Coordinates of C-alpha atoms in Angstrom, one line a residue:
Chain A
M1070 CA -81.9 53.1 12.1
S1071 CA -83.5 52.2 15.5
S1072 CA -81.4 51.4 18.5
E1073 CA -82.2 47.7 18.1
D1074 CA -81.3 47.7 14.5
L1075 CA -78.0 49.5 15.4
V1076 CA -77.2 46.9 18.1
R1077 CA -78.0 44.1 15.6
E1078 CA -75.9 45.7 12.9
R1079 CA -73.0 46.1 15.3
S1080 CA -73.3 42.5 16.4
R1081 CA -73.3 41.4 12.8
R1082 CA -70.2 43.5 12.1
H1083 CA -68.4 42.1 15.2
E1084 CA -69.2 38.6 14.0
I1085 CA -67.7 39.4 10.5
I1086 CA -64.6 40.9 12.1
A1087 CA -64.3 37.8 14.5
E1088 CA -64.8 35.5 11.5
L1089 CA -62.1 37.4 9.6
S1090 CA -59.7 37.2 12.5
K1091 CA -60.3 33.5 12.9
K1092 CA -59.8 32.9 9.2
A1093 CA -56.7 35.0 9.2
L1094 CA -55.2 32.8 11.9
A1095 CA -56.1 29.6 10.2
E1096 CA -55.2 30.6 6.6
T1097 CA -51.9 29.4 5.2
D1098 CA -52.0 31.2 1.9
L1099 CA -51.8 35.1 1.8
E1100 CA -53.6 35.3 -1.5
D1101 CA -56.5 33.3 -0.2
L1102 CA -56.7 35.4 2.9
T1103 CA -56.7 38.7 1.1
D1104 CA -59.4 37.4 -1.3
L1105 CA -61.5 36.4 1.7
A1106 CA -60.8 39.7 3.4
V1107 CA -62.1 41.9 0.6
R1108 CA -65.3 39.8 0.4
Q1109 CA -65.8 40.1 4.1
V1110 CA -65.2 43.8 4.1
A1111 CA -67.8 44.2 1.3
R1112 CA -70.3 42.4 3.6
L1113 CA -69.2 44.4 6.6
I1114 CA -70.6 47.7 5.5
D1115 CA -72.5 46.7 2.4
V1116 CA -70.4 48.3 -0.3
D1117 CA -70.1 47.5 -4.0
L1118 CA -66.3 47.5 -4.5
V1119 CA -63.4 46.7 -2.3
E1120 CA -59.7 46.8 -3.2
L1121 CA -56.5 45.9 -1.4
H1122 CA -53.2 47.3 -2.5
E1123 CA -49.8 46.3 -1.4
L1124 CA -47.1 48.9 -1.0
R1125 CA -43.8 47.9 -2.6
K1126 CA -40.7 48.0 -0.5
D1127 CA -39.5 51.1 -2.3
G1128 CA -42.5 52.9 -0.9
D1129 CA -43.3 54.5 -4.2
N1130 CA -45.5 51.9 -5.9
L1131 CA -48.8 50.4 -5.0
V1132 CA -49.7 47.0 -6.4
P1133 CA -53.2 45.6 -6.3
C1134 CA -53.4 42.2 -4.6
A1135 CA -57.1 41.5 -4.0
G1136 CA -60.4 43.0 -5.2
F1137 CA -64.2 42.5 -5.0
G1138 CA -66.7 43.8 -7.4
W1139 CA -64.3 45.0 -10.1
N1140 CA -64.4 44.4 -13.8
E1141 CA -62.0 41.9 -15.2
G1142 CA -58.7 43.5 -16.1
Y1143 CA -59.1 46.4 -13.7
F1144 CA -56.3 45.4 -11.4
D1145 CA -53.8 45.2 -14.2
A1146 CA -54.7 48.7 -15.1
I1147 CA -54.4 50.3 -11.7
A1148 CA -51.0 49.3 -10.5
G1149 CA -49.1 52.5 -10.3
R1150 CA -47.2 55.1 -8.4
V1151 CA -48.2 56.4 -5.0
D1152 CA -49.3 60.0 -5.5
A1153 CA -52.0 62.3 -4.3
D1154 CA -54.0 62.1 -7.5
S1155 CA -56.0 59.1 -6.2
P1156 CA -57.7 58.4 -2.9
A1157 CA -55.5 55.4 -2.1
G1158 CA -52.4 57.4 -2.9
L1159 CA -53.5 60.4 -0.8
A1160 CA -54.2 58.1 2.2
L1161 CA -50.6 56.7 2.0
L1162 CA -49.0 60.1 1.5
S1163 CA -50.9 61.7 4.3
N1164 CA -50.9 58.7 6.5
R1165 CA -54.6 59.4 7.2
L1166 CA -57.9 58.0 6.4
V1167 CA -59.4 59.5 3.2
V1168 CA -63.1 59.8 2.8
V1169 CA -64.7 60.7 -0.5
E1170 CA -68.3 61.6 -0.4
N1171 CA -68.7 62.5 -4.1
L1172 CA -65.9 61.5 -6.4
E1173 CA -67.1 63.6 -9.3
S1174 CA -67.1 66.8 -7.4
D1175 CA -64.1 66.1 -5.3
E1176 CA -61.4 68.4 -6.6
R1177 CA -58.5 66.7 -4.8
F1178 CA -58.2 63.8 -7.3
S1179 CA -57.4 63.9 -11.0
D1180 CA -56.6 60.2 -11.5
T1181 CA -60.0 58.7 -11.1
E1182 CA -60.9 57.4 -14.6
L1183 CA -60.9 53.8 -13.6
L1184 CA -63.0 54.5 -10.5
Q1185 CA -65.5 56.4 -12.6
E1186 CA -65.7 53.6 -15.1
H1187 CA -67.1 51.5 -12.3
D1188 CA -69.5 54.3 -11.4
V1189 CA -67.9 54.9 -8.1
T1190 CA -69.4 57.8 -6.2
S1191 CA -68.2 57.5 -2.6
G1192 CA -65.4 55.7 -0.9
V1193 CA -63.0 55.4 2.0
C1194 CA -59.3 54.5 1.9
L1195 CA -57.6 53.2 5.0
I1196 CA -53.9 52.4 5.6
L1197 CA -52.9 48.9 6.6
H1198 CA -50.2 49.8 9.2
G1199 CA -47.0 47.8 9.3
D1200 CA -43.8 47.9 11.5
D1201 CA -41.6 50.2 9.5
Q1202 CA -43.9 51.3 6.7
P1203 CA -47.5 50.7 5.8
Y1204 CA -48.3 47.3 4.1
G1205 CA -50.7 49.0 1.8
V1206 CA -54.2 50.5 1.5
L1207 CA -57.7 49.1 1.9
G1208 CA -60.2 51.0 -0.4
I1209 CA -63.9 50.6 -0.2
Y1210 CA -66.3 52.2 -2.7
S1211 CA -69.9 52.6 -3.3
R1212 CA -71.8 53.4 -6.5
R1213 CA -74.3 55.5 -4.6
E1214 CA -73.5 58.7 -2.7
R1215 CA -73.2 57.9 1.0
R1216 CA -71.7 59.3 4.1
F1217 CA -69.8 56.7 6.1
D1218 CA -70.6 57.1 9.7
Y1219 CA -68.4 56.6 12.8
D1220 CA -69.4 53.0 13.3
E1221 CA -68.7 52.1 9.7
I1222 CA -65.3 53.8 9.8
Y1223 CA -64.6 52.0 13.2
F1224 CA -65.4 48.6 11.8
L1225 CA -63.5 49.3 8.6
Q1226 CA -60.4 50.2 10.7
S1227 CA -60.9 47.0 12.7
A1228 CA -60.9 45.0 9.5
A1229 CA -57.9 46.9 8.2
N1230 CA -56.0 46.1 11.5
V1231 CA -56.9 42.4 11.2
I1232 CA -55.7 42.3 7.6
G1233 CA -52.5 44.3 8.5
T1234 CA -51.7 41.9 11.4
A1235 CA -52.3 38.9 9.2
I1236 CA -50.0 40.3 6.5
A1237 CA -47.4 41.0 9.1
R1238 CA -47.6 37.4 10.4
F1239 CA -47.4 36.0 6.8
R1240 CA -44.4 38.1 6.1
T1241 CA -42.7 37.0 9.3
R1242 CA -43.5 33.4 8.5
E1243 CA -42.2 33.8 5.0
M1244 CA -39.0 35.4 6.2
S1245 CA -38.5 32.5 8.7
R1246 CA -39.1 30.0 6.0
M1247 CA -36.7 31.7 3.7
L1248 CA -34.1 31.9 6.4
A1249 CA -34.6 28.3 7.3
Q1250 CA -34.3 27.4 3.6
R1251 CA -31.2 29.5 3.3
R1252 CA -29.7 27.9 6.4
R1253 CA -30.5 24.5 4.9
E1254 CA -28.9 25.4 1.6
M1255 CA -25.8 26.8 3.4
N1256 CA -25.6 23.6 5.5
E1257 CA -25.8 21.5 2.4
E1258 CA -23.2 23.7 0.7
L1259 CA -21.0 23.4 3.8
E1260 CA -21.4 19.7 4.0
A1261 CA -20.6 19.3 0.3
E1262 CA -17.5 21.5 0.7
I1263 CA -16.5 19.5 3.8
E1264 CA -17.0 16.3 1.8
R1265 CA -15.0 17.6 -1.1
R1266 CA -12.2 18.8 1.2
T1267 CA -12.2 15.5 3.1
R1268 CA -11.9 13.6 -0.2
Q1269 CA -9.2 16.0 -1.2
V1270 CA -7.3 15.5 2.0
R1271 CA -7.8 11.8 1.8
M1272 CA -6.5 11.7 -1.7
L1273 CA -3.5 13.8 -0.8
A1274 CA -2.8 11.7 2.2
S1275 CA -3.0 8.5 0.3
E1276 CA -0.8 10.0 -2.4
L1277 CA 1.7 11.0 0.3
T1278 CA 1.7 7.4 1.6
L1279 CA 2.3 6.1 -1.9
T1280 CA 4.9 8.7 -2.6
E1281 CA 6.7 7.5 0.6
Q1282 CA 6.4 3.9 -0.7
R1283 CA 7.9 4.9 -4.1
E1284 CA 10.7 6.8 -2.4
R1285 CA 11.5 3.8 -0.3
Q1286 CA 11.6 1.7 -3.4
R1287 CA 13.8 4.3 -5.1
I1288 CA 16.3 4.3 -2.2
A1289 CA 16.3 0.5 -2.2
R1290 CA 17.0 0.6 -5.9
V1291 CA 19.9 3.0 -5.5
L1292 CA 21.3 0.9 -2.6
H1293 CA 21.1 -2.3 -4.6
D1294 CA 21.9 -1.0 -8.1
D1295 CA 24.6 1.4 -7.2
V1296 CA 26.0 1.2 -3.7
Q1297 CA 26.0 -2.6 -3.4
Q1298 CA 27.5 -3.0 -6.9
L1299 CA 30.3 -0.7 -6.0
L1300 CA 30.9 -2.6 -2.8
Y1301 CA 31.0 -5.9 -4.8
G1302 CA 33.3 -4.3 -7.3
A1303 CA 35.6 -3.1 -4.5
Q1304 CA 35.6 -6.5 -2.9
L1305 CA 36.5 -8.1 -6.2
Q1306 CA 39.3 -5.6 -6.8
L1307 CA 40.6 -6.3 -3.3
H1308 CA 40.7 -10.0 -4.0
M1309 CA 42.7 -9.4 -7.1
G1310 CA 45.0 -7.1 -5.2
A1311 CA 45.5 -9.6 -2.4
K1312 CA 47.2 -12.0 -4.8
S1313 CA 50.1 -9.6 -5.3
V1314 CA 50.7 -9.3 -1.5
R1315 CA 50.6 -13.0 -0.9
D1316 CA 54.0 -13.0 0.8
N1317 CA 53.4 -9.9 2.9
D1318 CA 51.7 -11.0 6.1
E1319 CA 51.1 -7.4 7.3
A1320 CA 49.5 -6.3 4.0
R1321 CA 47.5 -9.5 3.7
K1322 CA 46.1 -8.9 7.2
K1323 CA 45.1 -5.3 6.4
L1324 CA 43.4 -6.4 3.2
T1325 CA 41.6 -9.1 5.1
A1326 CA 40.3 -6.4 7.5
V1327 CA 39.2 -4.3 4.6
D1328 CA 37.4 -7.3 3.0
E1329 CA 35.6 -7.9 6.3
L1330 CA 34.5 -4.2 6.4
L1331 CA 33.3 -4.5 2.8
L1332 CA 31.3 -7.7 3.7
E1333 CA 29.8 -5.8 6.6
A1334 CA 28.9 -2.9 4.4
I1335 CA 27.4 -5.3 1.8
D1336 CA 25.3 -7.0 4.5
T1337 CA 24.1 -3.7 5.8
T1338 CA 23.0 -2.4 2.4
R1339 CA 21.3 -5.8 1.6
T1340 CA 19.4 -5.7 4.9
L1341 CA 18.4 -2.1 4.3
T1342 CA 17.4 -2.9 0.7
V1343 CA 15.3 -5.8 1.7
G1344 CA 13.7 -3.8 4.5
L1345 CA 12.8 -0.9 2.3
S1346 CA 11.5 -2.8 -0.6
P1347 CA 11.4 -6.6 -0.4
P1348 CA 12.5 -7.9 -3.8
I1349 CA 10.0 -10.7 -3.8
L1350 CA 7.1 -8.2 -4.1
K1351 CA 8.0 -6.8 -7.5
G1352 CA 6.9 -9.7 -9.6
E1353 CA 5.0 -11.9 -7.1
G1354 CA 1.7 -11.5 -5.2
L1355 CA 1.2 -10.9 -1.6
A1356 CA 0.8 -14.5 -0.7
Q1357 CA 4.1 -15.4 -2.3
A1358 CA 5.8 -12.5 -0.6
L1359 CA 4.4 -13.6 2.8
H1360 CA 6.0 -17.0 2.4
W1361 CA 9.3 -15.3 1.8
L1362 CA 8.6 -13.1 4.9
A1363 CA 7.9 -16.2 7.0
A1364 CA 11.4 -17.5 6.0
Q1365 CA 12.9 -14.2 6.9
E1366 CA 11.1 -14.2 10.3
R1367 CA 12.4 -17.7 11.1
Y1368 CA 15.9 -16.7 10.1
L1369 CA 16.0 -13.3 11.8
H1370 CA 13.8 -13.7 14.9
D1371 CA 13.2 -17.4 15.3
L1372 CA 9.5 -16.8 14.7
D1373 CA 7.5 -19.6 13.1
V1374 CA 4.9 -18.1 10.9
S1375 CA 2.2 -20.2 9.1
I1376 CA 0.5 -18.7 6.1
E1377 CA -3.0 -19.7 5.1
D1378 CA -4.0 -18.3 1.7
A1379 CA -6.5 -20.8 0.3
G1380 CA -9.1 -18.8 -1.7
W1381 CA -7.1 -15.6 -1.7
T1382 CA -7.6 -13.4 -4.7
E1383 CA -4.6 -11.2 -5.2
L1384 CA -4.5 -7.4 -4.7
P1385 CA -3.8 -6.3 -8.3
E1386 CA -2.0 -3.0 -7.4
E1387 CA 1.6 -3.3 -6.4
Q1388 CA 1.7 -0.3 -4.2
I1389 CA -1.2 -1.6 -2.1
R1390 CA 0.5 -5.1 -1.9
L1391 CA 3.6 -3.4 -0.6
L1392 CA 1.6 -1.4 2.0
V1393 CA -0.2 -4.4 3.3
F1394 CA 3.0 -6.4 3.3
Q1395 CA 4.6 -3.7 5.5
F1396 CA 1.7 -3.7 7.9
I1397 CA 1.9 -7.5 8.3
R1398 CA 5.6 -7.3 8.8
E1399 CA 5.0 -4.7 11.5
L1400 CA 2.4 -6.9 13.2
L1401 CA 4.7 -9.9 13.2
F1402 CA 7.4 -7.7 14.7
N1403 CA 4.9 -6.9 17.5
V1404 CA 4.6 -10.6 18.1
V1405 CA 8.3 -10.9 18.4
K1406 CA 8.5 -7.9 20.7
H1407 CA 5.5 -8.3 22.9
A1408 CA 3.7 -11.6 22.6
G1409 CA 6.3 -13.8 24.3
V1410 CA 5.7 -16.7 21.9
R1411 CA 7.6 -18.1 18.9
S1412 CA 4.8 -18.7 16.5
A1413 CA 2.1 -16.7 14.6
R1414 CA -0.5 -17.2 11.9
V1415 CA -1.2 -15.1 8.9
I1416 CA -4.6 -15.8 7.3
L1417 CA -5.6 -14.3 3.9
K1418 CA -9.2 -14.3 2.7
S1419 CA -11.0 -12.7 -0.2
E1420 CA -14.8 -12.3 0.3
E1421 CA -17.3 -10.5 -1.9
G1422 CA -16.2 -6.9 -1.9
L1423 CA -13.5 -7.3 0.8
Y1424 CA -10.0 -8.4 1.5
R1425 CA -9.4 -9.7 5.0
I1426 CA -5.9 -10.3 6.4
R1427 CA -5.5 -11.6 9.9
V1428 CA -2.4 -11.9 12.1
E1429 CA -2.9 -14.0 15.1
D1430 CA -0.8 -15.2 18.0
D1431 CA -1.5 -17.1 21.3
G1432 CA 0.8 -14.9 23.3
N1433 CA 0.5 -12.5 26.2
G1434 CA -2.3 -10.3 24.8
Y1435 CA -3.1 -6.9 26.2
E1436 CA -6.0 -4.8 27.4
I1437 CA -7.9 -2.7 24.9
D1438 CA -10.9 -0.5 25.3
D1439 CA -12.0 -0.1 21.7
P1440 CA -11.6 -3.1 19.4
E1441 CA -11.5 -0.8 16.3
T1442 CA -9.2 1.9 17.5
G1443 CA -7.3 0.0 20.1
K1444 CA -7.1 3.2 22.1
S1445 CA -5.3 2.0 25.1
V1446 CA -2.8 -0.1 23.1
P1447 CA 0.6 0.6 24.6
A1448 CA 2.8 3.0 22.6
G1449 CA 5.3 1.4 20.2
F1450 CA 2.8 -1.1 18.6
G1451 CA 2.4 1.1 15.6
L1452 CA -1.3 0.1 15.3
S1453 CA -2.7 3.6 15.3
R1454 CA -0.4 4.4 12.3
I1455 CA -1.6 1.3 10.5
R1456 CA -5.2 2.1 11.2
D1457 CA -4.8 5.7 10.0
R1458 CA -3.2 4.6 6.8
L1459 CA -5.8 2.0 6.2
H1460 CA -8.5 4.6 6.6
L1461 CA -6.9 6.6 3.7
F1462 CA -7.8 3.7 1.4
G1463 CA -11.2 3.0 2.9
G1464 CA -9.9 0.1 5.0
Q1465 CA -10.3 -0.8 8.7
L1466 CA -8.3 -2.3 11.5
H1467 CA -9.9 -4.6 14.0
I1468 CA -8.1 -5.8 17.1
E1469 CA -9.1 -8.5 19.6
S1470 CA -6.9 -9.1 22.6
A1471 CA -7.0 -9.7 26.3
P1472 CA -4.3 -10.5 28.8
G1473 CA -3.3 -14.1 28.5
S1474 CA -5.5 -14.7 25.5
G1475 CA -3.4 -13.8 22.6
T1476 CA -4.0 -11.2 19.9
R1477 CA -5.9 -11.2 16.7
V1478 CA -5.5 -8.2 14.4
E1479 CA -7.5 -8.0 11.2
I1480 CA -6.9 -5.7 8.2
V1481 CA -10.0 -5.2 6.1
L1482 CA -9.8 -3.5 2.7
P1483 CA -12.5 -3.0 0.1
T1484 CA -11.9 -4.6 -3.3
N1485 CA -12.7 -1.3 -5.1
I1486 CA -9.6 0.3 -3.4
D1487 CA -7.7 -0.2 -6.6
E1488 CA -10.1 1.9 -8.6
G1489 CA -9.9 5.0 -6.5
F1490 CA -6.7 5.5 -4.6
G1491 CA -4.4 8.3 -5.7
S1492 CA -6.9 9.8 -8.1
D1493 CA -9.9 12.1 -8.2
K1494 CA -12.1 9.2 -8.8
Q1495 CA -13.2 9.0 -5.2
Chain B
M3 CA 40.2 -21.3 -23.3
K4 CA 36.5 -21.0 -22.7
K5 CA 34.6 -17.9 -23.9
I6 CA 32.3 -16.3 -21.5
F7 CA 29.5 -13.8 -22.4
L8 CA 28.9 -11.5 -19.4
V9 CA 25.5 -9.8 -19.2
E10 CA 25.7 -7.2 -16.4
D11 CA 24.3 -3.6 -16.4
H12 CA 26.5 -2.0 -13.8
P13 CA 29.7 -0.8 -15.6
V14 CA 32.0 -1.2 -12.5
I15 CA 30.8 -4.8 -11.9
R16 CA 31.0 -5.6 -15.6
D17 CA 34.6 -4.3 -15.9
T18 CA 35.8 -5.8 -12.5
Y19 CA 34.3 -9.2 -13.2
S20 CA 35.7 -9.2 -16.7
M21 CA 39.1 -8.4 -15.3
F22 CA 38.9 -11.0 -12.6
I23 CA 37.7 -13.8 -14.8
D24 CA 40.3 -13.0 -17.4
R25 CA 43.0 -13.6 -14.8
N26 CA 42.2 -17.3 -15.0
P27 CA 44.1 -18.7 -18.0
D28 CA 41.3 -21.1 -19.0
L29 CA 38.6 -18.4 -19.0
H30 CA 38.1 -15.3 -21.0
V31 CA 35.2 -12.8 -21.1
S32 CA 34.8 -12.5 -24.8
H33 CA 31.7 -10.4 -24.9
T34 CA 29.7 -8.2 -22.6
A35 CA 26.2 -6.7 -22.7
E36 CA 24.5 -4.2 -20.4
S37 CA 20.9 -5.4 -21.1
A38 CA 18.9 -8.4 -22.2
E39 CA 18.2 -6.7 -25.6
A40 CA 21.9 -6.0 -26.2
A41 CA 22.7 -9.6 -25.3
L42 CA 20.2 -11.0 -27.7
D43 CA 21.6 -8.7 -30.5
K44 CA 25.2 -9.9 -29.9
L45 CA 24.7 -13.5 -29.0
E46 CA 24.6 -15.1 -32.4
S47 CA 28.0 -13.7 -33.5
A48 CA 29.5 -14.2 -30.0
N49 CA 29.0 -18.0 -29.8
P50 CA 30.1 -18.3 -26.2
D51 CA 30.8 -21.4 -24.1
L52 CA 28.9 -19.9 -21.1
L53 CA 26.5 -17.1 -20.4
L54 CA 27.0 -15.3 -17.1
I55 CA 23.8 -13.3 -16.5
D56 CA 22.9 -10.9 -13.8
I57 CA 19.4 -11.3 -12.6
S58 CA 18.7 -7.6 -12.3
L59 CA 18.8 -6.0 -15.7
P60 CA 17.1 -2.8 -17.0
G61 CA 14.1 -3.6 -19.1
R62 CA 13.8 -7.4 -19.4
S63 CA 15.2 -9.2 -16.3
G64 CA 18.0 -11.9 -16.4
I65 CA 15.3 -14.5 -15.8
E66 CA 13.3 -13.4 -18.8
L67 CA 16.4 -13.4 -21.0
I68 CA 17.1 -17.0 -20.0
A69 CA 13.6 -18.0 -20.8
I70 CA 13.8 -16.3 -24.2
L71 CA 17.1 -18.1 -25.0
R72 CA 15.8 -21.5 -24.1
A73 CA 12.6 -20.8 -26.1
K74 CA 14.8 -20.0 -29.1
G75 CA 16.7 -23.3 -28.7
V76 CA 19.9 -21.8 -27.3
H77 CA 21.4 -24.5 -25.1
T78 CA 24.5 -22.6 -24.0
P79 CA 25.1 -23.2 -20.3
V80 CA 23.8 -20.3 -18.1
L81 CA 25.2 -19.2 -14.7
V82 CA 23.0 -16.7 -12.9
L83 CA 24.6 -14.0 -10.9
S84 CA 22.4 -12.2 -8.3
G85 CA 22.7 -9.7 -5.5
H86 CA 19.8 -11.4 -3.7
D87 CA 20.0 -14.9 -2.3
T88 CA 16.4 -16.1 -2.0
A89 CA 15.0 -19.5 -2.6
E90 CA 12.4 -17.9 -4.8
Y91 CA 15.0 -16.4 -7.1
R92 CA 16.9 -19.6 -7.3
E93 CA 13.8 -21.5 -8.2
S94 CA 12.8 -18.9 -10.8
A95 CA 16.2 -19.1 -12.4
R96 CA 16.1 -22.9 -12.5
R97 CA 12.6 -22.9 -14.0
A98 CA 13.7 -20.5 -16.7
G99 CA 16.5 -22.8 -17.7
A100 CA 19.6 -21.7 -15.7
N101 CA 22.2 -24.3 -14.9
D102 CA 23.4 -22.8 -11.7
F103 CA 23.0 -19.7 -9.4
V104 CA 25.6 -17.7 -7.5
T105 CA 25.3 -14.6 -5.4
K106 CA 27.7 -11.7 -5.6
K107 CA 28.2 -12.1 -1.9
D108 CA 29.5 -15.7 -2.4
G109 CA 32.7 -14.1 -3.4
P110 CA 35.0 -14.3 -6.4
R111 CA 36.5 -17.7 -5.6
L112 CA 33.1 -19.4 -5.6
L113 CA 32.2 -17.6 -8.8
I114 CA 35.2 -19.1 -10.6
D115 CA 34.4 -22.5 -9.2
A116 CA 30.8 -22.2 -10.3
I117 CA 31.8 -21.2 -13.8
R118 CA 34.1 -24.2 -14.2
N119 CA 31.6 -26.6 -12.8
V120 CA 28.9 -25.4 -15.2
L121 CA 31.3 -25.5 -18.2
E122 CA 32.3 -29.0 -17.2
N123 CA 29.0 -30.6 -16.1
G124 CA 26.3 -28.3 -17.4
N125 CA 25.4 -27.7 -13.7
A126 CA 27.0 -27.5 -10.3
A127 CA 27.1 -30.5 -8.0
G128 CA 23.9 -30.7 -6.0
A129 CA 21.9 -28.4 -8.5

């Protein structure tokens, strides 16, 4: 070859390497890239056959991944162990370039049947270098006997380096993608677990609230059904006994004193019973119970409570009615304690999907930062407790207030609360 | 002597009220029952002049018992006895067919007066 031809050939080969590098950067599929690489390498030094083998992670097995010029089915046949019986195997084991000038006469190799079937005479096997271990082997073969000169070996090594770098980049990208995928999966699992635990905690907390309600009712029942009856019985016995000491002033006075104590005990148990579990709620709805509560507030605290319940659809579940009743009672007690007025309004509304219960007054009002959380509401209002309990049942508490402008507190509950509370249905 | 059928689930109240009412020569607790079901079983053979019924009974309430009796055509006067004094309970008792309503807190004297008024008039003055 003349010097000009040599320069032209080197230039052509540089262009092929440059093109291969460019394609390696742009290609997103490794299989497409290796297919392209073997075709480019064949062009590079004008050979008949090119093969690219990947070294498995165990370091003992080579697997073909791309080829040029081979008969169909060849690649399925050549996957095998890395050993010195083949040029590719020897290259890997020796960690060096292997050049075969004449396969038939080369005594180093015994496993060359498939190469001979393709009339391979000469070849070169180069290692594709990786970080910890080689990625694989690039093999190029010619059907005619030829010696591969320094230039050809140089460009083949350049091509092998480009291919090795591209494989490294693909693997890194694949690893990153798998890590990102795993991270996403773990996040999803974590979120699902958090959601499950949150539901569980919410269910337990709502069950605890209802258990507390049921315990209050139980205590009220014991007070009414047992303690109060015993007190009534004692009072009656006392009255019967009083007749026999009619003429004894001293004894009569003492019995009168006992009677008064019994009356006081009866009053206390009645007040406690009503406070723990208002009797009106057992058979009646919330609206009816609130009318009873209004009478109680008038009698106990001189508070005039108006109830607006037009269009109200009743809460079907007794425990929820009891809970909401207690919230309203607490809100009315706040009016008594803090509002400085003697009237309040309770408004019940049923809308599509929601129950809305408002307690309003035109009293002193107070500063709040956050209408929903009422964060800076002074202690003792019990609003945080009401809000937290409402959240357990999917409800909300809204507060509007300002100094001198009264207070409006709204309880909002979803209508599907009755399907899910206290169960795994949520 | 007028026969009174007392329906009250608490044994102490049942015994004490029976004893107290029996001290009046014109009144006698002839039968007692601890529940609405037991009362319905005994009523026909008891044939009382007045039914004294506690509002809070196990199972069916006193109000329900009164409604059942009226629906069966039993016109025996009924005096309701309650541990709670609420307008709603008074109204429920009246609607069910009770003749009058006393609370346990009203005291034994008022109970006897109420029994006599119902026996005499069918209902108390002002009911």
